[in-house]
Amino acid sequence: MTDRATSPQSHRSAGSSPVFADARQDQPTVETDRIAVNTGRMQAQLARLATFSDAPPPAVTRVLWTPTDLAGRAYVSSLLEEVGLELRTDEIGTIYARWSGSDPSLPPVATGSHVDAIPNAGLYDGCVGVIGAIEAVRALCDAGFVPTRSIEIIVFASEEPTRFGVGCLGSRLMSGAMSPDQARALRDGDGLGVEEARRQAGWSGPLENVRVASGTYHAFLELHIEQGPVLERLAVPIGVVTAIAAPATVRAVITGEGGHAGGLLMPERHDALTASAELVLCVEAAARGTGSIDTVGTVGQLSVFPGAVNGVPSEVRLSIDVRDVDGVQRDGVLRRIVDDAAGIATRRGVRIDLEVVTTDLPETMHPELRAVLEASATDAGLVTHQLPSRAYHDALFMPRICPTAMVFVPCRGGVSHRPDEFTAPEEIADGVRVLAHALARLSA
Ligand code: GLV
Ligand code: MN
Ligand code: MN
């Protein structure tokens, strides 16, 4: 593991360029009282989308390309069609839905998010950015707005890492952050590869076609729930994201010696699970050790072999997720985990193999687009707070191909990735108003 990450990077295509000068003007493109956001319709759509779940309500589980995920996506496609958008799906299953502007030669403005959900999740993560984008487009259309640039809603494939262990598969391939060969090498928990799995889901054609050239889009905006407590605590309705923290994922395999729970004497044990327990605590200690509120470390998956009540565990597989807004600090945590793992392995006479699955860089949101979002919040009569995103999003990879920014709305108690995740209907509507104004400003 090397010191490849620094402070948030910026794939700036328009650092201080006048590209967004018009979009940052004082006057709104569409008067606010003409943007009618239908809160009840969005609630009904979010609730219906939540019925496509492999967990009983209120939990939502929608793992990539399961029959449930495909049915949920079909529902979302029907909503996109209902608004009159032109749909296409790429080779990994990302949906593009276009509202054609009066000048099709101009790069479109894009917005969107994802609808896959981790096991036992809630109904807002990702879905607010998709249902909200549809509502924003509908509101602009109803207001009689005619975009010059096309507006495109993107429903990204596989933002969550549940199935293949890597998040943002769609946007990584789209932006070139992952090569088709790297994607083809991925396997799910049953050993099924991406190629086979996507064919089963109904997508074929070369993965190479997923790549989108830099400059194809004028801008990308993602509306999302904060997934943290800041906006709620400040009682501020709109967050404008400054940067996205750098996530890293490591897989660990701890190999010890199994045996009889009665017969294997304690001094002679090389128990893979007790060694893993130490490793889990070392992840926690390493993250806390930076002393920064921005460092987090999590072990969220652990499987024990052979998994018998009277068998000493011989093998454990676990996942390690480490993030920090400061990439150098994040890599320091990873190094400490590697060192501690070596110590645990020696002391306990077990083997610990660590495989770094992803180490992404932090990313800065585009300053001028943030200014467009600030102006759009003013259009909607809403105050904002600037904050980093500790969760990752497809907006982490989109800056590689176009200027990117994010709008956050509060979520109750900062709770996310849980069934009780909640954002009030009016809070979502505020986010949609800001998004609608920003889309209008950028596409006029
Ligand atoms: C996305 O869901 C993340 O893990 O940040
Ligand atoms: Mn999520
Ligand atoms: Mn999300």
GROMACS .gro file of C-alpha atoms and ligand atoms in nm:
model
  451
    1MET     CA    1   0.000   0.000   0.000
    2THR     CA    2   0.153   0.325  -0.108
    3ASP     CA    3   0.097   0.688  -0.031
    4ARG     CA    4  -0.102   0.745  -0.348
    5ALA     CA    5  -0.377   0.950  -0.194
    6THR     CA    6  -0.337   1.313  -0.106
    7SER     CA    7  -0.586   1.578  -0.018
    8PRO     CA    8  -0.903   1.567  -0.228
    9GLN     CA    9  -0.817   1.567  -0.596
   10SER     CA   10  -0.996   1.764  -0.854
   11HIS     CA   11  -1.039   1.654  -1.213
   12ARG     CA   12  -1.099   2.014  -1.295
   13SER     CA   13  -1.226   2.079  -1.639
   14ALA     CA   14  -1.334   2.431  -1.552
   15GLY     CA   15  -1.155   2.542  -1.235
   16SER     CA   16  -1.208   2.913  -1.283
   17SER     CA   17  -1.337   2.906  -1.637
   18PRO     CA   18  -1.646   3.101  -1.739
   19VAL     CA   19  -1.826   2.779  -1.840
   20PHE     CA   20  -2.088   2.818  -1.569
   21ALA     CA   21  -2.094   3.198  -1.555
   22ASP     CA   22  -2.448   3.222  -1.695
   23ALA     CA   23  -2.570   2.950  -1.465
   24ARG     CA   24  -2.444   3.144  -1.160
   25GLN     CA   25  -2.636   3.465  -1.235
   26ASP     CA   26  -2.842   3.633  -0.964
   27GLN     CA   27  -3.177   3.573  -1.131
   28PRO     CA   28  -3.338   3.228  -1.139
   29THR     CA   29  -3.398   3.078  -1.483
   30VAL     CA   30  -3.747   2.967  -1.383
   31GLU     CA   31  -3.941   3.158  -1.116
   32THR     CA   32  -3.971   2.954  -0.802
   33ASP     CA   33  -4.348   2.972  -0.774
   34ARG     CA   34  -4.371   2.803  -1.114
   35ILE     CA   35  -4.175   2.499  -0.991
   36ALA     CA   36  -4.447   2.283  -0.839
   37VAL     CA   37  -4.295   1.980  -0.669
   38ASN     CA   38  -4.553   1.712  -0.593
   39THR     CA   39  -4.451   1.576  -0.252
   40GLY     CA   40  -4.732   1.318  -0.237
   41ARG     CA   41  -4.641   1.172  -0.576
   42MET     CA   42  -4.276   1.132  -0.472
   43GLN     CA   43  -4.376   0.967  -0.145
   44ALA     CA   44  -4.601   0.724  -0.328
   45GLN     CA   45  -4.322   0.642  -0.575
   46LEU     CA   46  -4.062   0.595  -0.300
   47ALA     CA   47  -4.304   0.370  -0.108
   48ARG     CA   48  -4.379   0.164  -0.419
   49LEU     CA   49  -4.009   0.131  -0.500
   50ALA     CA   50  -3.955   0.004  -0.145
   51THR     CA   51  -4.196  -0.284  -0.210
   52PHE     CA   52  -3.933  -0.431  -0.443
   53SER     CA   53  -3.737  -0.578  -0.157
   54ASP     CA   54  -3.601  -0.912  -0.041
   55ALA     CA   55  -3.642  -0.809   0.325
   56PRO     CA   56  -3.973  -0.757   0.505
   57PRO     CA   57  -4.078  -0.391   0.548
   58PRO     CA   58  -3.966  -0.147   0.667
   59ALA     CA   59  -3.631  -0.295   0.561
   60VAL     CA   60  -3.528  -0.280   0.196
   61THR     CA   61  -3.283  -0.525   0.039
   62ARG     CA   62  -3.228  -0.486  -0.333
   63VAL     CA   63  -2.904  -0.647  -0.441
   64LEU     CA   64  -2.771  -0.598  -0.792
   65TRP     CA   65  -2.948  -0.797  -1.065
   66THR     CA   66  -3.154  -1.013  -0.835
   67PRO     CA   67  -3.510  -1.062  -0.967
   68THR     CA   68  -3.618  -0.804  -0.708
   69ASP     CA   69  -3.364  -0.547  -0.828
   70LEU     CA   70  -3.466  -0.606  -1.189
   71ALA     CA   71  -3.833  -0.559  -1.099
   72GLY     CA   72  -3.750  -0.237  -0.909
   73ARG     CA   73  -3.554  -0.107  -1.205
   74ALA     CA   74  -3.843  -0.192  -1.438
   75TYR     CA   75  -4.069   0.017  -1.215
   76VAL     CA   76  -3.823   0.308  -1.228
   77SER     CA   77  -3.800   0.273  -1.607
   78SER     CA   78  -4.180   0.296  -1.628
   79LEU     CA   79  -4.168   0.622  -1.429
   80LEU     CA   80  -3.901   0.762  -1.659
   81GLU     CA   81  -4.109   0.669  -1.963
   82GLU     CA   82  -4.422   0.816  -1.811
   83VAL     CA   83  -4.248   1.156  -1.802
   84GLY     CA   84  -4.176   1.115  -2.172
   85LEU     CA   85  -3.801   1.056  -2.150
   86GLU     CA   86  -3.609   0.858  -2.407
   87LEU     CA   87  -3.448   0.554  -2.242
   88ARG     CA   88  -3.143   0.347  -2.313
   89THR     CA   89  -2.949   0.104  -2.098
   90ASP     CA   90  -2.576   0.044  -2.124
   91GLU     CA   91  -2.394  -0.290  -2.109
   92ILE     CA   92  -2.368  -0.292  -1.728
   93GLY     CA   93  -2.732  -0.192  -1.677
   94THR     CA   94  -2.700   0.181  -1.612
   95ILE     CA   95  -3.016   0.355  -1.737
   96TYR     CA   96  -2.995   0.684  -1.927
   97ALA     CA   97  -3.319   0.880  -1.975
   98ARG     CA   98  -3.307   1.190  -2.190
   99TRP     CA   99  -3.522   1.500  -2.210
  100SER     CA  100  -3.406   1.640  -2.545
  101GLY     CA  101  -3.310   2.003  -2.545
  102SER     CA  102  -3.362   2.245  -2.832
  103ASP     CA  103  -2.992   2.220  -2.924
  104PRO     CA  104  -2.897   1.852  -2.931
  105SER     CA  105  -2.542   1.943  -3.038
  106LEU     CA  106  -2.465   2.069  -2.685
  107PRO     CA  107  -2.341   1.831  -2.413
  108PRO     CA  108  -2.637   1.749  -2.184
  109VAL     CA  109  -2.670   1.821  -1.814
  110ALA     CA  110  -2.694   1.496  -1.617
  111THR     CA  111  -2.840   1.410  -1.279
  112GLY     CA  112  -2.922   1.087  -1.100
  113SER     CA  113  -2.825   0.830  -0.841
  114HIS     CA  114  -2.886   0.460  -0.775
  115VAL     CA  115  -3.168   0.229  -0.665
  116ASP     CA  116  -2.978  -0.078  -0.544
  117ALA     CA  117  -2.986  -0.115  -0.166
  118ILE     CA  118  -2.760  -0.300   0.077
  119PRO     CA  119  -2.912  -0.579   0.291
  120ASN     CA  120  -3.148  -0.442   0.555
  121ALA     CA  121  -3.135  -0.085   0.425
  122GLY     CA  122  -3.393   0.191   0.422
  123LEU     CA  123  -3.585   0.340   0.133
  124TYR     CA  124  -3.412   0.675   0.077
  125ASP     CA  125  -3.042   0.610   0.002
  126GLY     CA  126  -3.000   0.660  -0.375
  127CYS     CA  127  -3.374   0.643  -0.445
  128VAL     CA  128  -3.424   1.009  -0.343
  129GLY     CA  129  -3.176   1.112  -0.613
  130VAL     CA  130  -3.360   0.911  -0.879
  131ILE     CA  131  -3.723   0.976  -0.785
  132GLY     CA  132  -3.624   1.337  -0.704
  133ALA     CA  133  -3.463   1.380  -1.047
  134ILE     CA  134  -3.779   1.253  -1.218
  135GLU     CA  135  -3.989   1.497  -1.013
  136ALA     CA  136  -3.751   1.785  -1.091
  137VAL     CA  137  -3.778   1.716  -1.464
  138ARG     CA  138  -4.155   1.687  -1.440
  139ALA     CA  139  -4.178   2.015  -1.246
  140LEU     CA  140  -3.965   2.197  -1.504
  141CYS     CA  141  -4.172   2.052  -1.784
  142ASP     CA  142  -4.497   2.152  -1.613
  143ALA     CA  143  -4.353   2.502  -1.563
  144GLY     CA  144  -4.322   2.527  -1.942
  145PHE     CA  145  -3.943   2.532  -1.930
  146VAL     CA  146  -3.776   2.433  -2.255
  147PRO     CA  147  -3.412   2.332  -2.206
  148THR     CA  148  -3.153   2.427  -2.463
  149ARG     CA  149  -2.917   2.154  -2.351
  150SER     CA  150  -3.070   1.810  -2.308
  151ILE     CA  151  -3.121   1.692  -1.951
  152GLU     CA  152  -3.038   1.330  -1.879
  153ILE     CA  153  -3.132   1.124  -1.574
  154ILE     CA  154  -2.880   0.849  -1.497
  155VAL     CA  155  -2.975   0.550  -1.282
  156PHE     CA  156  -2.636   0.397  -1.206
  157ALA     CA  157  -2.584   0.021  -1.193
  158SER     CA  158  -2.440  -0.119  -0.873
  159GLU     CA  159  -2.354   0.179  -0.656
  160GLU     CA  160  -2.353  -0.057  -0.359
  161PRO     CA  161  -2.069  -0.307  -0.326
  162THR     CA  162  -2.286  -0.591  -0.193
  163ARG     CA  163  -2.267  -0.831  -0.484
  164PHE     CA  164  -1.918  -0.789  -0.630
  165GLY     CA  165  -1.738  -0.626  -0.337
  166VAL     CA  166  -1.676  -0.302  -0.529
  167GLY     CA  167  -1.908  -0.003  -0.513
  168CYS     CA  168  -1.998   0.224  -0.805
  169LEU     CA  169  -1.935  -0.038  -1.072
  170GLY     CA  170  -2.139   0.159  -1.329
  171SER     CA  171  -1.970   0.494  -1.275
  172ARG     CA  172  -1.623   0.339  -1.240
  173LEU     CA  173  -1.657   0.180  -1.584
  174MET     CA  174  -1.826   0.486  -1.728
  175SER     CA  175  -1.546   0.715  -1.614
  176GLY     CA  176  -1.255   0.481  -1.680
  177ALA     CA  177  -1.172   0.448  -1.309
  178MET     CA  178  -1.202   0.072  -1.363
  179SER     CA  179  -1.109  -0.111  -1.681
  180PRO     CA  180  -1.342  -0.365  -1.841
  181ASP     CA  181  -1.081  -0.635  -1.765
  182GLN     CA  182  -1.081  -0.542  -1.396
  183ALA     CA  183  -1.460  -0.563  -1.395
  184ARG     CA  184  -1.456  -0.897  -1.574
  185ALA     CA  185  -1.226  -1.036  -1.304
  186LEU     CA  186  -1.479  -0.964  -1.028
  187ARG     CA  187  -1.670  -1.255  -0.873
  188ASP     CA  188  -1.975  -1.254  -0.650
  189GLY     CA  189  -2.012  -1.464  -0.335
  190ASP     CA  190  -2.116  -1.766  -0.544
  191GLY     CA  191  -1.814  -1.733  -0.770
  192LEU     CA  192  -2.022  -1.596  -1.059
  193GLY     CA  193  -1.837  -1.342  -1.273
  194VAL     CA  194  -1.967  -1.004  -1.387
  195GLU     CA  195  -1.994  -1.128  -1.750
  196GLU     CA  196  -2.214  -1.423  -1.662
  197ALA     CA  197  -2.418  -1.227  -1.408
  198ARG     CA  198  -2.494  -0.936  -1.640
  199ARG     CA  199  -2.593  -1.173  -1.920
  200GLN     CA  200  -2.832  -1.346  -1.684
  201ALA     CA  201  -2.973  -1.002  -1.600
  202GLY     CA  202  -3.028  -0.933  -1.970
  203TRP     CA  203  -2.731  -0.720  -2.068
  204SER     CA  204  -2.478  -0.814  -2.330
  205GLY     CA  205  -2.240  -0.636  -2.560
  206PRO     CA  206  -1.882  -0.540  -2.478
  207LEU     CA  207  -1.819  -0.375  -2.141
  208GLU     CA  208  -1.585  -0.143  -2.332
  209ASN     CA  209  -1.898   0.038  -2.457
  210VAL     CA  210  -1.985   0.154  -2.104
  211ARG     CA  211  -1.705   0.412  -2.112
  212VAL     CA  212  -1.824   0.770  -2.157
  213ALA     CA  213  -1.580   1.018  -2.305
  214SER     CA  214  -1.477   1.322  -2.106
  215GLY     CA  215  -1.680   1.620  -2.223
  216THR     CA  216  -1.989   1.415  -2.310
  217TYR     CA  217  -2.174   1.590  -2.026
  218HIS     CA  218  -2.179   1.958  -1.940
  219ALA     CA  219  -2.222   1.878  -1.570
  220PHE     CA  220  -2.343   1.608  -1.332
  221LEU     CA  221  -2.548   1.674  -1.016
  222GLU     CA  222  -2.646   1.412  -0.757
  223LEU     CA  223  -2.918   1.468  -0.500
  224HIS     CA  224  -2.878   1.241  -0.195
  225ILE     CA  225  -2.966   1.213   0.171
  226GLU     CA  226  -2.677   1.323   0.391
  227GLN     CA  227  -2.636   0.987   0.570
  228GLY     CA  228  -2.491   1.184   0.860
  229PRO     CA  229  -2.624   1.414   1.133
  230VAL     CA  230  -2.482   1.754   1.039
  231LEU     CA  231  -2.771   1.920   0.853
  232GLU     CA  232  -3.029   1.804   1.104
  233ARG     CA  233  -2.820   1.933   1.397
  234LEU     CA  234  -2.775   2.270   1.229
  235ALA     CA  235  -3.142   2.276   1.118
  236VAL     CA  236  -3.024   2.362   0.766
  237PRO     CA  237  -3.234   2.217   0.480
  238ILE     CA  238  -2.970   2.197   0.205
  239GLY     CA  239  -2.614   2.068   0.207
  240VAL     CA  240  -2.372   2.156  -0.069
  241VAL     CA  241  -2.101   1.892  -0.075
  242THR     CA  242  -1.744   2.015  -0.078
  243ALA     CA  243  -1.558   1.683  -0.119
  244ILE     CA  244  -1.616   1.309  -0.099
  245ALA     CA  245  -1.407   1.104   0.142
  246ALA     CA  246  -1.166   0.844   0.009
  247PRO     CA  247  -1.294   0.490   0.062
  248ALA     CA  248  -1.078   0.177   0.072
  249THR     CA  249  -1.182  -0.185   0.095
  250VAL     CA  250  -0.961  -0.472   0.204
  251ARG     CA  251  -1.049  -0.842   0.220
  252ALA     CA  252  -0.884  -1.052   0.488
  253VAL     CA  253  -0.852  -1.429   0.506
  254ILE     CA  254  -0.736  -1.559   0.844
  255THR     CA  255  -0.623  -1.919   0.834
  256GLY     CA  256  -0.562  -2.107   1.156
  257GLU     CA  257  -0.607  -2.466   1.267
  258GLY     CA  258  -0.944  -2.622   1.328
  259GLY     CA  259  -1.021  -2.905   1.563
  260HIS     CA  260  -1.245  -3.044   1.833
  261ALA     CA  261  -1.387  -2.782   2.071
  262GLY     CA  262  -1.348  -3.028   2.356
  263GLY     CA  263  -1.025  -3.198   2.266
  264LEU     CA  264  -0.799  -2.922   2.135
  265LEU     CA  265  -0.614  -2.785   2.438
  266MET     CA  266  -0.608  -2.407   2.482
  267PRO     CA  267  -0.227  -2.363   2.478
  268GLU     CA  268  -0.213  -2.549   2.146
  269ARG     CA  269  -0.475  -2.352   1.959
  270HIS     CA  270  -0.437  -2.138   1.648
  271ASP     CA  271  -0.797  -2.024   1.639
  272ALA     CA  272  -0.879  -1.820   1.327
  273LEU     CA  273  -1.172  -1.644   1.492
  274THR     CA  274  -0.995  -1.521   1.804
  275ALA     CA  275  -0.719  -1.388   1.578
  276SER     CA  276  -0.989  -1.218   1.369
  277ALA     CA  277  -1.140  -1.064   1.681
  278GLU     CA  278  -0.805  -0.897   1.746
  279LEU     CA  279  -0.789  -0.779   1.387
  280VAL     CA  280  -1.138  -0.627   1.411
  281LEU     CA  281  -1.034  -0.436   1.723
  282CYS     CA  282  -0.716  -0.322   1.552
  283VAL     CA  283  -0.925  -0.173   1.266
  284GLU     CA  284  -1.123   0.022   1.523
  285ALA     CA  285  -0.810   0.135   1.708
  286ALA     CA  286  -0.633   0.238   1.387
  287ALA     CA  287  -0.928   0.453   1.277
  288ARG     CA  288  -0.967   0.611   1.621
  289GLY     CA  289  -0.591   0.655   1.640
  290THR     CA  290  -0.581   0.942   1.390
  291GLY     CA  291  -0.776   1.152   1.639
  292SER     CA  292  -0.977   1.288   1.346
  293ILE     CA  293  -1.356   1.277   1.328
  294ASP     CA  294  -1.313   1.223   0.954
  295THR     CA  295  -1.148   0.880   0.986
  296VAL     CA  296  -1.375   0.576   1.003
  297GLY     CA  297  -1.300   0.203   1.000
  298THR     CA  298  -1.555  -0.078   0.979
  299VAL     CA  299  -1.564  -0.456   0.965
  300GLY     CA  300  -1.911  -0.533   0.833
  301GLN     CA  301  -1.876  -0.886   0.704
  302LEU     CA  302  -1.731  -1.189   0.873
  303SER     CA  303  -1.776  -1.555   0.784
  304VAL     CA  304  -1.647  -1.838   0.998
  305PHE     CA  305  -1.549  -2.183   0.872
  306PRO     CA  306  -1.655  -2.452   0.946
  307GLY     CA  307  -1.915  -2.272   1.159
  308ALA     CA  308  -1.988  -2.553   1.404
  309VAL     CA  309  -2.072  -2.494   1.769
  310ASN     CA  310  -1.820  -2.758   1.870
  311GLY     CA  311  -1.552  -2.689   1.610
  312VAL     CA  312  -1.254  -2.457   1.653
  313PRO     CA  313  -1.267  -2.212   1.358
  314SER     CA  314  -1.000  -2.285   1.099
  315GLU     CA  315  -1.074  -2.002   0.857
  316VAL     CA  316  -1.235  -1.659   0.875
  317ARG     CA  317  -1.304  -1.420   0.591
  318LEU     CA  318  -1.381  -1.057   0.670
  319SER     CA  319  -1.406  -0.720   0.500
  320ILE     CA  320  -1.239  -0.398   0.613
  321ASP     CA  321  -1.374  -0.058   0.506
  322VAL     CA  322  -1.161   0.249   0.587
  323ARG     CA  323  -1.241   0.607   0.482
  324ASP     CA  324  -1.109   0.955   0.534
  325VAL     CA  325  -1.151   1.292   0.368
  326ASP     CA  326  -0.769   1.303   0.387
  327GLY     CA  327  -0.636   1.029   0.161
  328VAL     CA  328  -0.286   1.030   0.312
  329GLN     CA  329  -0.432   0.981   0.658
  330ARG     CA  330  -0.655   0.700   0.524
  331ASP     CA  331  -0.352   0.524   0.378
  332GLY     CA  332  -0.171   0.563   0.711
  333VAL     CA  333  -0.458   0.376   0.877
  334LEU     CA  334  -0.435   0.101   0.616
  335ARG     CA  335  -0.061   0.066   0.681
  336ARG     CA  336  -0.119   0.039   1.054
  337ILE     CA  337  -0.377  -0.237   0.994
  338VAL     CA  338  -0.126  -0.426   0.776
  339ASP     CA  339   0.142  -0.397   1.047
  340ASP     CA  340  -0.094  -0.500   1.326
  341ALA     CA  341  -0.219  -0.796   1.122
  342ALA     CA  342   0.138  -0.918   1.081
  343GLY     CA  343   0.187  -0.897   1.459
  344ILE     CA  344  -0.135  -1.087   1.529
  345ALA     CA  345  -0.041  -1.357   1.279
  346THR     CA  346   0.300  -1.409   1.439
  347ARG     CA  347   0.174  -1.406   1.796
  348ARG     CA  348  -0.113  -1.643   1.733
  349GLY     CA  349   0.051  -1.873   1.481
  350VAL     CA  350  -0.209  -1.807   1.212
  351ARG     CA  351  -0.182  -1.678   0.858
  352ILE     CA  352  -0.343  -1.346   0.762
  353ASP     CA  353  -0.372  -1.263   0.393
  354LEU     CA  354  -0.486  -0.912   0.310
  355GLU     CA  355  -0.609  -0.821  -0.038
  356VAL     CA  356  -0.661  -0.454  -0.115
  357VAL     CA  357  -0.977  -0.445  -0.328
  358THR     CA  358  -1.007  -0.068  -0.375
  359THR     CA  359  -0.820   0.241  -0.258
  360ASP     CA  360  -0.994   0.539  -0.411
  361LEU     CA  361  -0.881   0.898  -0.388
  362PRO     CA  362  -1.090   1.166  -0.222
  363GLU     CA  363  -1.257   1.401  -0.466
  364THR     CA  364  -1.337   1.772  -0.463
  365MET     CA  365  -1.672   1.885  -0.596
  366HIS     CA  366  -1.652   2.145  -0.872
  367PRO     CA  367  -1.635   2.496  -0.714
  368GLU     CA  368  -1.836   2.669  -0.987
  369LEU     CA  369  -2.106   2.404  -0.985
  370ARG     CA  370  -2.125   2.441  -0.608
  371ALA     CA  371  -2.185   2.810  -0.669
  372VAL     CA  372  -2.465   2.715  -0.910
  373LEU     CA  373  -2.618   2.502  -0.634
  374GLU     CA  374  -2.586   2.789  -0.385
  375ALA     CA  375  -2.762   3.021  -0.629
  376SER     CA  376  -3.029   2.755  -0.688
  377ALA     CA  377  -3.090   2.723  -0.314
  378THR     CA  378  -3.130   3.101  -0.299
  379ASP     CA  379  -3.381   3.073  -0.587
  380ALA     CA  380  -3.578   2.828  -0.374
  381GLY     CA  381  -3.548   3.050  -0.065
  382LEU     CA  382  -3.339   2.792   0.122
  383VAL     CA  383  -3.022   2.829   0.327
  384THR     CA  384  -2.728   2.597   0.277
  385HIS     CA  385  -2.435   2.451   0.464
  386GLN     CA  386  -2.116   2.329   0.297
  387LEU     CA  387  -1.997   1.991   0.417
  388PRO     CA  388  -1.796   1.688   0.304
  389SER     CA  389  -1.958   1.355   0.223
  390ARG     CA  390  -1.821   1.073   0.433
  391ALA     CA  391  -2.024   0.823   0.230
  392TYR     CA  392  -1.922   0.759  -0.129
  393HIS     CA  393  -2.142   0.810  -0.431
  394ASP     CA  394  -2.123   0.783  -0.808
  395ALA     CA  395  -2.031   1.152  -0.782
  396LEU     CA  396  -1.689   1.027  -0.663
  397PHE     CA  397  -1.613   0.904  -1.017
  398MET     CA  398  -1.812   1.139  -1.240
  399PRO     CA  399  -1.559   1.426  -1.199
  400ARG     CA  400  -1.328   1.223  -1.424
  401ILE     CA  401  -1.561   1.296  -1.715
  402CYS     CA  402  -1.745   1.617  -1.625
  403PRO     CA  403  -1.779   1.888  -1.358
  404THR     CA  404  -1.971   1.733  -1.068
  405ALA     CA  405  -2.147   1.851  -0.753
  406MET     CA  406  -2.388   1.713  -0.492
  407VAL     CA  407  -2.691   1.838  -0.301
  408PHE     CA  408  -2.766   1.684   0.037
  409VAL     CA  409  -3.093   1.684   0.229
  410PRO     CA  410  -3.099   1.603   0.602
  411CYS     CA  411  -3.175   1.258   0.737
  412ARG     CA  412  -3.320   1.189   1.080
  413GLY     CA  413  -3.056   1.122   1.341
  414GLY     CA  414  -2.798   1.088   1.064
  415VAL     CA  415  -2.922   0.730   1.028
  416SER     CA  416  -2.861   0.546   0.700
  417HIS     CA  417  -2.806   0.190   0.575
  418ARG     CA  418  -3.077   0.095   0.826
  419PRO     CA  419  -3.452   0.030   0.788
  420ASP     CA  420  -3.536   0.336   1.000
  421GLU     CA  421  -3.355   0.573   0.762
  422PHE     CA  422  -3.589   0.872   0.719
  423THR     CA  423  -3.606   1.208   0.545
  424ALA     CA  424  -3.929   1.404   0.573
  425PRO     CA  425  -4.129   1.453   0.250
  426GLU     CA  426  -4.091   1.832   0.267
  427GLU     CA  427  -3.713   1.800   0.314
  428ILE     CA  428  -3.692   1.587  -0.001
  429ALA     CA  429  -3.909   1.839  -0.185
  430ASP     CA  430  -3.665   2.117  -0.085
  431GLY     CA  431  -3.379   1.919  -0.238
  432VAL     CA  432  -3.582   1.863  -0.554
  433ARG     CA  433  -3.657   2.236  -0.584
  434VAL     CA  434  -3.286   2.314  -0.562
  435LEU     CA  435  -3.209   2.043  -0.817
  436ALA     CA  436  -3.480   2.173  -1.054
  437HIS     CA  437  -3.345   2.528  -1.033
  438ALA     CA  438  -2.991   2.406  -1.092
  439LEU     CA  439  -3.093   2.193  -1.392
  440ALA     CA  440  -3.276   2.493  -1.535
  441ARG     CA  441  -2.980   2.723  -1.480
  442LEU     CA  442  -2.739   2.476  -1.640
  443SER     CA  443  -2.951   2.373  -1.936
  444ALA     CA  444  -3.114   2.706  -2.032
  445GLV     C1  445  -2.228   0.388  -0.011
  445GLV     O1  446  -2.334   0.337   0.015
  445GLV     C2  447  -2.123   0.393   0.086
  445GLV     O2  448  -2.090   0.286   0.140
  445GLV     O3  449  -2.074   0.501   0.115
  446MN      MN  450  -2.563   0.324   0.033
  447MN      MN  451  -2.625   0.610  -0.197
   0.00000   0.00000   0.00000
